[in-house]
Amino acid sequence: MTEDLGYGWQGDLVDLPAYLKRIGHDCDLAPTAGTLRALHRAHVMSIPFENLEIMLGRPIGLSLDAVQAKLVDAPRGGYCFEHNRLFAAVLERLGYEITALASRVMMGGQVLRPCSHVLLHVRPPDLPPDEPGWLCDVGFGGGPLEPLRFRDGEEAEQDGWGFRLAKEKATPTPWAEGGAEWALYQRLPKGWTRRQTFALNETFRIDFDVLNHYVSTNPRSPFTMRPFTQRFLPDVHYVLDGTTLTTTRPDGTVETRALAPGELPEVLASRFGIVLDSEDVPRLIAFLRA
C-alpha cells in the first residue's frame, strides 16, 4: 500500500457512478471546459449548502469517505470544505488539473477577515498554457452556477445572476505594491458586491482540515451560532439563516419569512432537499429553542 503523502485529492477513491447519479449528470465526461461547466452547474443545483452537523453536535469530517457518505449517499449537503473536497476528487478522477485556494469572505466589507472559505482553480488538461483557467466554487451556497474564467474584469451572466472576477492590490501596505490578489464580485439586489478575495497560493487537504476546525468549532465563527443553509438554482436562491427564510430572485425580488423552530424540518426538506434522520429532528428543534 502506498503511503498517502497528502498531495492530490484521491480521485481514484471517489465513487464516480454514485456521484453522477446524485447530481443527475449522464453526459460526456471528457475533461473539457464544456464538461466542467455541466458538472459544476449540476452539483450546485443538486447538493445544498448546510452546516447542520454543528447544531447536531457532531464533527464535520473531511475524509473522502465521510464527505461521500453525507453529500452523495444521503439526502444532505455540506459547506465549502466538504463540497469542494468532493468536487476536486471528481475532477481529478476525470483528468483535470486542480489547485485549491483559500479565500476571505468579505461581503462588501473593508475590515480584513480571516481565510475561512476554499475554492478551486481548474484547468482542462488540453488547455493551452497561455489560456486562462477556471474558478470553480460549488461550496459557497450562493453560486456561481458555472465556473468563471480567470480574466480580469470579465463579467458572467448566468440565468440572470451576475458574477465578475477582478484583480486588485492585496493590501494597501507599501511592501505589497505589485502583489496582485483576485476578487470575486457578485451582483446582489443592492448592486455589485465584493464577495471574496483570494491569492493564487496553493492550499492542500491538510489546510482544509485546519480551516474546517476553526470554522466548525470556534465560538466566534458564524457557523457555530445558528443553522445556515442555502440552495442556489437558476430561478431562485433560498437562504435559511437561523429561523429566517429568505427567497431571492434573479430580478432582485426578495421575500423573507420568520419560521417557528418546529417548521424547520419540513422547510429543509421542501426548499433545500435536506432530510434529517428522525432522531436529529428533535435535536435541531431543541437547539433552536435553546
PDB file of C-alpha atoms in Angstrom:
ATOM      1  CA  MET A   1       0.000   0.000   0.000  1.00  0.00           C
ATOM      2  CA  THR A   2       1.386   3.405  -0.986  1.00  0.00           C
ATOM      3  CA  GLU A   3       1.639   5.965   1.809  1.00  0.00           C
ATOM      4  CA  ASP A   4      -0.699   8.945   1.446  1.00  0.00           C
ATOM      5  CA  LEU A   5       1.599  11.981   1.446  1.00  0.00           C
ATOM      6  CA  GLY A   6      -1.282  14.443   1.486  1.00  0.00           C
ATOM      7  CA  TYR A   7      -0.971  15.717  -2.075  1.00  0.00           C
ATOM      8  CA  GLY A   8      -3.780  15.479  -4.585  1.00  0.00           C
ATOM      9  CA  TRP A   9      -7.450  14.747  -3.990  1.00  0.00           C
ATOM     10  CA  GLN A  10      -7.693  10.919  -4.011  1.00  0.00           C
ATOM     11  CA  GLY A  11      -9.709  10.895  -7.195  1.00  0.00           C
ATOM     12  CA  ASP A  12      -9.053   7.177  -7.601  1.00  0.00           C
ATOM     13  CA  LEU A  13     -11.172   6.560  -4.478  1.00  0.00           C
ATOM     14  CA  VAL A  14     -14.231   8.570  -5.480  1.00  0.00           C
ATOM     15  CA  ASP A  15     -17.454   6.662  -6.244  1.00  0.00           C
ATOM     16  CA  LEU A  16     -17.965   8.322  -9.612  1.00  0.00           C
ATOM     17  CA  PRO A  17     -21.181   6.481 -10.649  1.00  0.00           C
ATOM     18  CA  ALA A  18     -22.858   7.356  -7.327  1.00  0.00           C
ATOM     19  CA  TYR A  19     -21.773  10.988  -7.612  1.00  0.00           C
ATOM     20  CA  LEU A  20     -23.034  11.330 -11.174  1.00  0.00           C
ATOM     21  CA  LYS A  21     -26.359   9.809 -10.161  1.00  0.00           C
ATOM     22  CA  ARG A  22     -26.619  12.223  -7.222  1.00  0.00           C
ATOM     23  CA  ILE A  23     -26.192  15.281  -9.457  1.00  0.00           C
ATOM     24  CA  GLY A  24     -28.176  13.855 -12.366  1.00  0.00           C
ATOM     25  CA  HIS A  25     -25.344  14.016 -14.894  1.00  0.00           C
ATOM     26  CA  ASP A  26     -25.294  11.368 -17.631  1.00  0.00           C
ATOM     27  CA  CYS A  27     -23.456  13.234 -20.389  1.00  0.00           C
ATOM     28  CA  ASP A  28     -19.917  13.278 -21.754  1.00  0.00           C
ATOM     29  CA  LEU A  29     -17.130  13.028 -19.163  1.00  0.00           C
ATOM     30  CA  ALA A  30     -14.206  14.089 -21.363  1.00  0.00           C
ATOM     31  CA  PRO A  31     -12.176  16.654 -19.361  1.00  0.00           C
ATOM     32  CA  THR A  32     -13.167  19.711 -21.388  1.00  0.00           C
ATOM     33  CA  ALA A  33     -14.420  23.175 -20.465  1.00  0.00           C
ATOM     34  CA  GLY A  34     -17.920  22.107 -21.518  1.00  0.00           C
ATOM     35  CA  THR A  35     -17.918  19.094 -19.215  1.00  0.00           C
ATOM     36  CA  LEU A  36     -16.618  21.270 -16.385  1.00  0.00           C
ATOM     37  CA  ARG A  37     -19.470  23.731 -16.830  1.00  0.00           C
ATOM     38  CA  ALA A  38     -22.055  20.949 -16.890  1.00  0.00           C
ATOM     39  CA  LEU A  39     -20.696  19.223 -13.783  1.00  0.00           C
ATOM     40  CA  HIS A  40     -20.395  22.488 -11.852  1.00  0.00           C
ATOM     41  CA  ARG A  41     -23.978  23.504 -12.641  1.00  0.00           C
ATOM     42  CA  ALA A  42     -25.367  20.061 -11.823  1.00  0.00           C
ATOM     43  CA  HIS A  43     -23.501  19.920  -8.500  1.00  0.00           C
ATOM     44  CA  VAL A  44     -24.611  23.403  -7.378  1.00  0.00           C
ATOM     45  CA  MET A  45     -28.249  22.678  -8.250  1.00  0.00           C
ATOM     46  CA  SER A  46     -28.329  19.217  -6.663  1.00  0.00           C
ATOM     47  CA  ILE A  47     -26.367  19.292  -3.401  1.00  0.00           C
ATOM     48  CA  PRO A  48     -27.321  22.031  -0.910  1.00  0.00           C
ATOM     49  CA  PHE A  49     -25.160  24.097   1.406  1.00  0.00           C
ATOM     50  CA  GLU A  50     -25.647  23.407   5.114  1.00  0.00           C
ATOM     51  CA  ASN A  51     -23.900  23.466   8.493  1.00  0.00           C
ATOM     52  CA  LEU A  52     -26.404  21.379  10.451  1.00  0.00           C
ATOM     53  CA  GLU A  53     -23.921  18.834  11.788  1.00  0.00           C
ATOM     54  CA  ILE A  54     -22.570  21.561  14.076  1.00  0.00           C
ATOM     55  CA  MET A  55     -26.037  22.210  15.507  1.00  0.00           C
ATOM     56  CA  LEU A  56     -26.494  18.469  15.977  1.00  0.00           C
ATOM     57  CA  GLY A  57     -23.274  18.205  17.987  1.00  0.00           C
ATOM     58  CA  ARG A  58     -21.255  16.175  15.506  1.00  0.00           C
ATOM     59  CA  PRO A  59     -17.864  16.967  13.973  1.00  0.00           C
ATOM     60  CA  ILE A  60     -17.569  17.640  10.245  1.00  0.00           C
ATOM     61  CA  GLY A  61     -15.267  15.038   8.724  1.00  0.00           C
ATOM     62  CA  LEU A  62     -13.368  15.759   5.524  1.00  0.00           C
ATOM     63  CA  SER A  63     -12.142  12.299   4.613  1.00  0.00           C
ATOM     64  CA  LEU A  64     -13.397  11.348   1.184  1.00  0.00           C
ATOM     65  CA  ASP A  65     -15.443   8.517   2.719  1.00  0.00           C
ATOM     66  CA  ALA A  66     -17.128  10.905   5.160  1.00  0.00           C
ATOM     67  CA  VAL A  67     -17.874  13.519   2.518  1.00  0.00           C
ATOM     68  CA  GLN A  68     -19.296  10.987   0.069  1.00  0.00           C
ATOM     69  CA  ALA A  69     -21.455   9.340   2.741  1.00  0.00           C
ATOM     70  CA  LYS A  70     -23.041  12.689   3.623  1.00  0.00           C
ATOM     71  CA  LEU A  71     -23.242  14.584   0.323  1.00  0.00           C
ATOM     72  CA  VAL A  72     -23.655  11.693  -2.122  1.00  0.00           C
ATOM     73  CA  ASP A  73     -25.249   8.769  -0.291  1.00  0.00           C
ATOM     74  CA  ALA A  74     -27.598  10.767   1.965  1.00  0.00           C
ATOM     75  CA  PRO A  75     -30.193  13.473   1.249  1.00  0.00           C
ATOM     76  CA  ARG A  76     -27.959  16.030   2.935  1.00  0.00           C
ATOM     77  CA  GLY A  77     -25.498  18.749   1.991  1.00  0.00           C
ATOM     78  CA  GLY A  78     -22.420  20.394   3.404  1.00  0.00           C
ATOM     79  CA  TYR A  79     -20.376  23.557   3.445  1.00  0.00           C
ATOM     80  CA  CYS A  80     -17.406  24.712   1.412  1.00  0.00           C
ATOM     81  CA  PHE A  81     -14.753  22.289   2.675  1.00  0.00           C
ATOM     82  CA  GLU A  82     -16.996  19.281   2.051  1.00  0.00           C
ATOM     83  CA  HIS A  83     -18.311  20.403  -1.339  1.00  0.00           C
ATOM     84  CA  ASN A  84     -15.010  21.457  -2.854  1.00  0.00           C
ATOM     85  CA  ARG A  85     -13.193  18.453  -1.333  1.00  0.00           C
ATOM     86  CA  LEU A  86     -15.615  16.186  -3.184  1.00  0.00           C
ATOM     87  CA  PHE A  87     -15.606  18.201  -6.414  1.00  0.00           C
ATOM     88  CA  ALA A  88     -11.807  18.272  -6.501  1.00  0.00           C
ATOM     89  CA  ALA A  89     -11.669  14.474  -6.195  1.00  0.00           C
ATOM     90  CA  VAL A  90     -14.198  14.061  -9.015  1.00  0.00           C
ATOM     91  CA  LEU A  91     -12.354  16.463 -11.321  1.00  0.00           C
ATOM     92  CA  GLU A  92      -9.003  14.836 -10.570  1.00  0.00           C
ATOM     93  CA  ARG A  93     -10.505  11.449 -11.419  1.00  0.00           C
ATOM     94  CA  LEU A  94     -11.612  12.832 -14.789  1.00  0.00           C
ATOM     95  CA  GLY A  95      -8.191  14.285 -15.608  1.00  0.00           C
ATOM     96  CA  TYR A  96      -8.439  17.993 -14.762  1.00  0.00           C
ATOM     97  CA  GLU A  97      -5.619  19.933 -13.109  1.00  0.00           C
ATOM     98  CA  ILE A  98      -6.786  21.314  -9.744  1.00  0.00           C
ATOM     99  CA  THR A  99      -5.271  23.870  -7.408  1.00  0.00           C
ATOM    100  CA  ALA A 100      -7.219  24.664  -4.245  1.00  0.00           C
ATOM    101  CA  LEU A 101      -7.224  28.255  -2.973  1.00  0.00           C
ATOM    102  CA  ALA A 102      -8.204  29.811   0.365  1.00  0.00           C
ATOM    103  CA  SER A 103     -10.346  32.951   0.347  1.00  0.00           C
ATOM    104  CA  ARG A 104     -11.572  35.675   2.657  1.00  0.00           C
ATOM    105  CA  VAL A 105     -15.343  36.194   2.663  1.00  0.00           C
ATOM    106  CA  MET A 106     -15.796  39.978   2.633  1.00  0.00           C
ATOM    107  CA  MET A 107     -19.420  40.503   1.509  1.00  0.00           C
ATOM    108  CA  GLY A 108     -18.732  44.150   0.764  1.00  0.00           C
ATOM    109  CA  GLY A 109     -16.821  44.852   3.987  1.00  0.00           C
ATOM    110  CA  GLN A 110     -13.438  46.554   4.223  1.00  0.00           C
ATOM    111  CA  VAL A 111     -12.157  45.090   7.506  1.00  0.00           C
ATOM    112  CA  LEU A 112      -9.707  42.251   6.853  1.00  0.00           C
ATOM    113  CA  ARG A 113     -11.278  38.887   7.557  1.00  0.00           C
ATOM    114  CA  PRO A 114      -9.588  35.500   8.035  1.00  0.00           C
ATOM    115  CA  CYS A 115      -9.383  32.895   5.306  1.00  0.00           C
ATOM    116  CA  SER A 116     -12.450  30.791   6.033  1.00  0.00           C
ATOM    117  CA  HIS A 117     -13.506  29.546   2.611  1.00  0.00           C
ATOM    118  CA  VAL A 118     -11.949  27.428  -0.133  1.00  0.00           C
ATOM    119  CA  LEU A 119     -12.409  27.331  -3.888  1.00  0.00           C
ATOM    120  CA  LEU A 120     -10.736  25.670  -6.857  1.00  0.00           C
ATOM    121  CA  HIS A 121      -8.597  26.814  -9.787  1.00  0.00           C
ATOM    122  CA  VAL A 122      -9.219  24.252 -12.535  1.00  0.00           C
ATOM    123  CA  ARG A 123      -7.598  23.699 -15.911  1.00  0.00           C
ATOM    124  CA  PRO A 124      -8.663  21.131 -18.508  1.00  0.00           C
ATOM    125  CA  PRO A 125      -5.604  19.036 -19.480  1.00  0.00           C
ATOM    126  CA  ASP A 126      -5.587  20.224 -23.091  1.00  0.00           C
ATOM    127  CA  LEU A 127      -5.847  23.936 -22.269  1.00  0.00           C
ATOM    128  CA  PRO A 128      -3.005  25.906 -23.910  1.00  0.00           C
ATOM    129  CA  PRO A 129      -0.570  27.441 -21.396  1.00  0.00           C
ATOM    130  CA  ASP A 130      -1.479  30.970 -22.465  1.00  0.00           C
ATOM    131  CA  GLU A 131      -5.213  30.410 -21.918  1.00  0.00           C
ATOM    132  CA  PRO A 132      -6.735  31.251 -18.505  1.00  0.00           C
ATOM    133  CA  GLY A 133      -8.124  28.514 -16.294  1.00  0.00           C
ATOM    134  CA  TRP A 134     -11.437  28.486 -14.471  1.00  0.00           C
ATOM    135  CA  LEU A 135     -12.537  29.432 -10.969  1.00  0.00           C
ATOM    136  CA  CYS A 136     -14.841  26.746  -9.582  1.00  0.00           C
ATOM    137  CA  ASP A 137     -16.777  27.087  -6.343  1.00  0.00           C
ATOM    138  CA  VAL A 138     -19.570  24.596  -5.722  1.00  0.00           C
ATOM    139  CA  GLY A 139     -19.422  25.191  -1.962  1.00  0.00           C
ATOM    140  CA  PHE A 140     -20.427  28.791  -1.310  1.00  0.00           C
ATOM    141  CA  GLY A 141     -24.159  28.246  -1.442  1.00  0.00           C
ATOM    142  CA  GLY A 142     -24.855  31.381  -3.464  1.00  0.00           C
ATOM    143  CA  GLY A 143     -23.386  30.443  -6.807  1.00  0.00           C
ATOM    144  CA  PRO A 144     -21.953  30.782  -9.311  1.00  0.00           C
ATOM    145  CA  LEU A 145     -23.854  28.177 -11.285  1.00  0.00           C
ATOM    146  CA  GLU A 146     -20.928  27.670 -13.651  1.00  0.00           C
ATOM    147  CA  PRO A 147     -17.153  28.241 -13.484  1.00  0.00           C
ATOM    148  CA  LEU A 148     -15.773  31.720 -14.058  1.00  0.00           C
ATOM    149  CA  ARG A 149     -12.892  32.252 -16.447  1.00  0.00           C
ATOM    150  CA  PHE A 150      -9.778  33.823 -14.915  1.00  0.00           C
ATOM    151  CA  ARG A 151      -9.899  37.044 -16.901  1.00  0.00           C
ATOM    152  CA  ASP A 152      -9.597  40.369 -15.163  1.00  0.00           C
ATOM    153  CA  GLY A 153     -12.895  42.274 -15.257  1.00  0.00           C
ATOM    154  CA  GLU A 154     -14.822  39.710 -17.288  1.00  0.00           C
ATOM    155  CA  GLU A 155     -18.479  39.540 -16.269  1.00  0.00           C
ATOM    156  CA  ALA A 156     -20.542  36.366 -16.422  1.00  0.00           C
ATOM    157  CA  GLU A 157     -24.309  36.420 -16.753  1.00  0.00           C
ATOM    158  CA  GLN A 158     -25.759  33.101 -15.590  1.00  0.00           C
ATOM    159  CA  ASP A 159     -29.544  32.777 -15.820  1.00  0.00           C
ATOM    160  CA  GLY A 160     -29.947  36.357 -14.618  1.00  0.00           C
ATOM    161  CA  TRP A 161     -27.329  36.106 -11.834  1.00  0.00           C
ATOM    162  CA  GLY A 162     -24.213  38.244 -12.278  1.00  0.00           C
ATOM    163  CA  PHE A 163     -20.586  37.492 -11.308  1.00  0.00           C
ATOM    164  CA  ARG A 164     -17.236  39.114 -12.059  1.00  0.00           C
ATOM    165  CA  LEU A 165     -13.575  38.330 -11.358  1.00  0.00           C
ATOM    166  CA  ALA A 166     -11.138  41.202 -10.991  1.00  0.00           C
ATOM    167  CA  LYS A 167      -7.524  41.717  -9.969  1.00  0.00           C
ATOM    168  CA  GLU A 168      -6.766  44.128  -7.155  1.00  0.00           C
ATOM    169  CA  LYS A 169      -3.975  45.061  -4.783  1.00  0.00           C
ATOM    170  CA  ALA A 170      -3.585  42.560  -1.965  1.00  0.00           C
ATOM    171  CA  THR A 171      -3.296  45.236   0.758  1.00  0.00           C
ATOM    172  CA  PRO A 172      -2.686  48.979   0.905  1.00  0.00           C
ATOM    173  CA  THR A 173       0.699  48.460   2.608  1.00  0.00           C
ATOM    174  CA  PRO A 174       3.836  49.702   0.776  1.00  0.00           C
ATOM    175  CA  TRP A 175       5.567  46.305   0.837  1.00  0.00           C
ATOM    176  CA  ALA A 176       2.621  44.763  -1.005  1.00  0.00           C
ATOM    177  CA  GLU A 177       2.974  47.055  -4.003  1.00  0.00           C
ATOM    178  CA  GLY A 178       2.933  44.927  -7.116  1.00  0.00           C
ATOM    179  CA  GLY A 179       1.347  41.985  -5.295  1.00  0.00           C
ATOM    180  CA  ALA A 180      -1.895  41.168  -7.062  1.00  0.00           C
ATOM    181  CA  GLU A 181      -4.902  39.490  -5.490  1.00  0.00           C
ATOM    182  CA  TRP A 182      -8.161  38.404  -7.061  1.00  0.00           C
ATOM    183  CA  ALA A 183     -11.639  39.421  -6.002  1.00  0.00           C
ATOM    184  CA  LEU A 184     -14.935  37.761  -6.821  1.00  0.00           C
ATOM    185  CA  TYR A 185     -17.834  40.170  -7.210  1.00  0.00           C
ATOM    186  CA  GLN A 186     -21.480  39.169  -7.203  1.00  0.00           C
ATOM    187  CA  ARG A 187     -24.472  41.232  -8.299  1.00  0.00           C
ATOM    188  CA  LEU A 188     -26.865  41.263  -5.367  1.00  0.00           C
ATOM    189  CA  PRO A 189     -30.150  43.190  -5.001  1.00  0.00           C
ATOM    190  CA  LYS A 190     -28.118  46.105  -3.537  1.00  0.00           C
ATOM    191  CA  GLY A 191     -25.709  46.100  -6.508  1.00  0.00           C
ATOM    192  CA  TRP A 192     -22.235  44.713  -7.233  1.00  0.00           C
ATOM    193  CA  THR A 193     -20.656  43.413  -4.027  1.00  0.00           C
ATOM    194  CA  ARG A 194     -17.048  42.344  -3.442  1.00  0.00           C
ATOM    195  CA  ARG A 195     -17.828  38.886  -2.115  1.00  0.00           C
ATOM    196  CA  GLN A 196     -14.447  37.215  -1.692  1.00  0.00           C
ATOM    197  CA  THR A 197     -10.763  37.955  -2.070  1.00  0.00           C
ATOM    198  CA  PHE A 198      -8.014  35.411  -2.617  1.00  0.00           C
ATOM    199  CA  ALA A 199      -4.463  34.930  -3.808  1.00  0.00           C
ATOM    200  CA  LEU A 200      -3.221  32.185  -6.121  1.00  0.00           C
ATOM    201  CA  ASN A 201      -1.406  30.351  -3.324  1.00  0.00           C
ATOM    202  CA  GLU A 202      -1.959  26.599  -3.334  1.00  0.00           C
ATOM    203  CA  THR A 203      -3.938  25.082  -0.463  1.00  0.00           C
ATOM    204  CA  PHE A 204      -3.824  21.359   0.367  1.00  0.00           C
ATOM    205  CA  ARG A 205      -6.087  18.806   2.050  1.00  0.00           C
ATOM    206  CA  ILE A 206      -4.339  19.288   5.381  1.00  0.00           C
ATOM    207  CA  ASP A 207      -5.090  23.017   5.155  1.00  0.00           C
ATOM    208  CA  PHE A 208      -8.776  22.172   4.679  1.00  0.00           C
ATOM    209  CA  ASP A 209      -8.603  20.280   7.990  1.00  0.00           C
ATOM    210  CA  VAL A 210      -7.133  23.258   9.852  1.00  0.00           C
ATOM    211  CA  LEU A 211      -9.612  25.777   8.405  1.00  0.00           C
ATOM    212  CA  ASN A 212     -12.515  23.390   8.969  1.00  0.00           C
ATOM    213  CA  HIS A 213     -11.602  23.016  12.644  1.00  0.00           C
ATOM    214  CA  TYR A 214     -11.753  26.778  13.213  1.00  0.00           C
ATOM    215  CA  VAL A 215     -14.940  27.341  11.243  1.00  0.00           C
ATOM    216  CA  SER A 216     -16.810  24.428  12.853  1.00  0.00           C
ATOM    217  CA  THR A 217     -15.682  24.810  16.487  1.00  0.00           C
ATOM    218  CA  ASN A 218     -14.671  28.392  17.280  1.00  0.00           C
ATOM    219  CA  PRO A 219     -17.415  30.247  19.183  1.00  0.00           C
ATOM    220  CA  ARG A 220     -16.684  33.355  17.095  1.00  0.00           C
ATOM    221  CA  SER A 221     -17.386  31.511  13.857  1.00  0.00           C
ATOM    222  CA  PRO A 222     -20.830  32.375  12.438  1.00  0.00           C
ATOM    223  CA  PHE A 223     -21.313  28.704  11.595  1.00  0.00           C
ATOM    224  CA  THR A 224     -21.307  27.645  15.247  1.00  0.00           C
ATOM    225  CA  MET A 225     -24.069  30.079  16.204  1.00  0.00           C
ATOM    226  CA  ARG A 226     -27.098  29.058  14.142  1.00  0.00           C
ATOM    227  CA  PRO A 227     -28.292  26.881  11.266  1.00  0.00           C
ATOM    228  CA  PHE A 228     -27.320  28.273   7.894  1.00  0.00           C
ATOM    229  CA  THR A 229     -28.476  26.542   4.729  1.00  0.00           C
ATOM    230  CA  GLN A 230     -28.658  27.608   1.097  1.00  0.00           C
ATOM    231  CA  ARG A 231     -29.883  26.319  -2.226  1.00  0.00           C
ATOM    232  CA  PHE A 232     -28.962  28.112  -5.442  1.00  0.00           C
ATOM    233  CA  LEU A 233     -30.984  27.470  -8.590  1.00  0.00           C
ATOM    234  CA  PRO A 234     -31.375  29.240 -11.946  1.00  0.00           C
ATOM    235  CA  ASP A 235     -34.577  30.967 -10.834  1.00  0.00           C
ATOM    236  CA  VAL A 236     -34.237  31.278  -7.051  1.00  0.00           C
ATOM    237  CA  HIS A 237     -31.788  31.448  -4.147  1.00  0.00           C
ATOM    238  CA  TYR A 238     -33.089  30.120  -0.821  1.00  0.00           C
ATOM    239  CA  VAL A 239     -31.299  31.024   2.416  1.00  0.00           C
ATOM    240  CA  LEU A 240     -32.244  29.783   5.868  1.00  0.00           C
ATOM    241  CA  ASP A 241     -30.394  31.872   8.459  1.00  0.00           C
ATOM    242  CA  GLY A 242     -31.401  30.711  11.913  1.00  0.00           C
ATOM    243  CA  THR A 243     -35.187  30.744  11.669  1.00  0.00           C
ATOM    244  CA  THR A 244     -35.425  33.330   8.864  1.00  0.00           C
ATOM    245  CA  LEU A 245     -36.133  32.064   5.344  1.00  0.00           C
ATOM    246  CA  THR A 246     -35.098  34.449   2.559  1.00  0.00           C
ATOM    247  CA  THR A 247     -36.072  33.909  -1.065  1.00  0.00           C
ATOM    248  CA  THR A 248     -34.203  35.948  -3.698  1.00  0.00           C
ATOM    249  CA  ARG A 249     -34.929  36.004  -7.432  1.00  0.00           C
ATOM    250  CA  PRO A 250     -32.547  36.985 -10.255  1.00  0.00           C
ATOM    251  CA  ASP A 251     -34.527  40.208 -10.816  1.00  0.00           C
ATOM    252  CA  GLY A 252     -33.669  41.339  -7.260  1.00  0.00           C
ATOM    253  CA  THR A 253     -37.016  40.475  -5.672  1.00  0.00           C
ATOM    254  CA  VAL A 254     -36.532  39.450  -2.042  1.00  0.00           C
ATOM    255  CA  GLU A 255     -39.028  37.835   0.321  1.00  0.00           C
ATOM    256  CA  THR A 256     -38.422  36.976   3.973  1.00  0.00           C
ATOM    257  CA  ARG A 257     -40.400  34.784   6.333  1.00  0.00           C
ATOM    258  CA  ALA A 258     -39.908  34.067  10.029  1.00  0.00           C
ATOM    259  CA  LEU A 259     -40.271  30.392  10.925  1.00  0.00           C
ATOM    260  CA  ALA A 260     -41.107  28.678  14.180  1.00  0.00           C
ATOM    261  CA  PRO A 261     -38.439  26.130  15.220  1.00  0.00           C
ATOM    262  CA  GLY A 262     -40.850  23.274  14.583  1.00  0.00           C
ATOM    263  CA  GLU A 263     -41.267  24.334  10.943  1.00  0.00           C
ATOM    264  CA  LEU A 264     -37.626  23.892  10.037  1.00  0.00           C
ATOM    265  CA  PRO A 265     -37.555  20.144   9.257  1.00  0.00           C
ATOM    266  CA  GLU A 266     -40.339  20.480   6.667  1.00  0.00           C
ATOM    267  CA  VAL A 267     -38.804  23.606   5.119  1.00  0.00           C
ATOM    268  CA  LEU A 268     -35.390  21.958   4.966  1.00  0.00           C
ATOM    269  CA  ALA A 269     -36.917  19.040   3.062  1.00  0.00           C
ATOM    270  CA  SER A 270     -39.169  21.005   0.710  1.00  0.00           C
ATOM    271  CA  ARG A 271     -36.931  24.001  -0.111  1.00  0.00           C
ATOM    272  CA  PHE A 272     -33.438  22.607   0.340  1.00  0.00           C
ATOM    273  CA  GLY A 273     -33.710  18.859  -0.248  1.00  0.00           C
ATOM    274  CA  ILE A 274     -32.248  18.173   3.209  1.00  0.00           C
ATOM    275  CA  VAL A 275     -33.919  15.286   5.015  1.00  0.00           C
ATOM    276  CA  LEU A 276     -32.822  14.770   8.615  1.00  0.00           C
ATOM    277  CA  ASP A 277     -32.832  11.418  10.384  1.00  0.00           C
ATOM    278  CA  SER A 278     -35.795  11.066  12.744  1.00  0.00           C
ATOM    279  CA  GLU A 279     -33.605  11.320  15.840  1.00  0.00           C
ATOM    280  CA  ASP A 280     -31.988  14.525  14.549  1.00  0.00           C
ATOM    281  CA  VAL A 281     -35.263  16.424  14.143  1.00  0.00           C
ATOM    282  CA  PRO A 282     -35.915  16.984  17.890  1.00  0.00           C
ATOM    283  CA  ARG A 283     -32.232  17.754  18.453  1.00  0.00           C
ATOM    284  CA  LEU A 284     -32.286  20.576  15.893  1.00  0.00           C
ATOM    285  CA  ILE A 285     -35.560  21.974  17.259  1.00  0.00           C
ATOM    286  CA  ALA A 286     -34.180  21.863  20.805  1.00  0.00           C
ATOM    287  CA  PHE A 287     -31.034  23.729  19.678  1.00  0.00           C
ATOM    288  CA  LEU A 288     -33.144  26.484  18.157  1.00  0.00           C
ATOM    289  CA  ARG A 289     -35.389  26.797  21.184  1.00  0.00           C
ATOM    290  CA  ALA A 290     -32.390  26.960  23.476  1.00  0.00           C
TER     291      ALA A 290
END
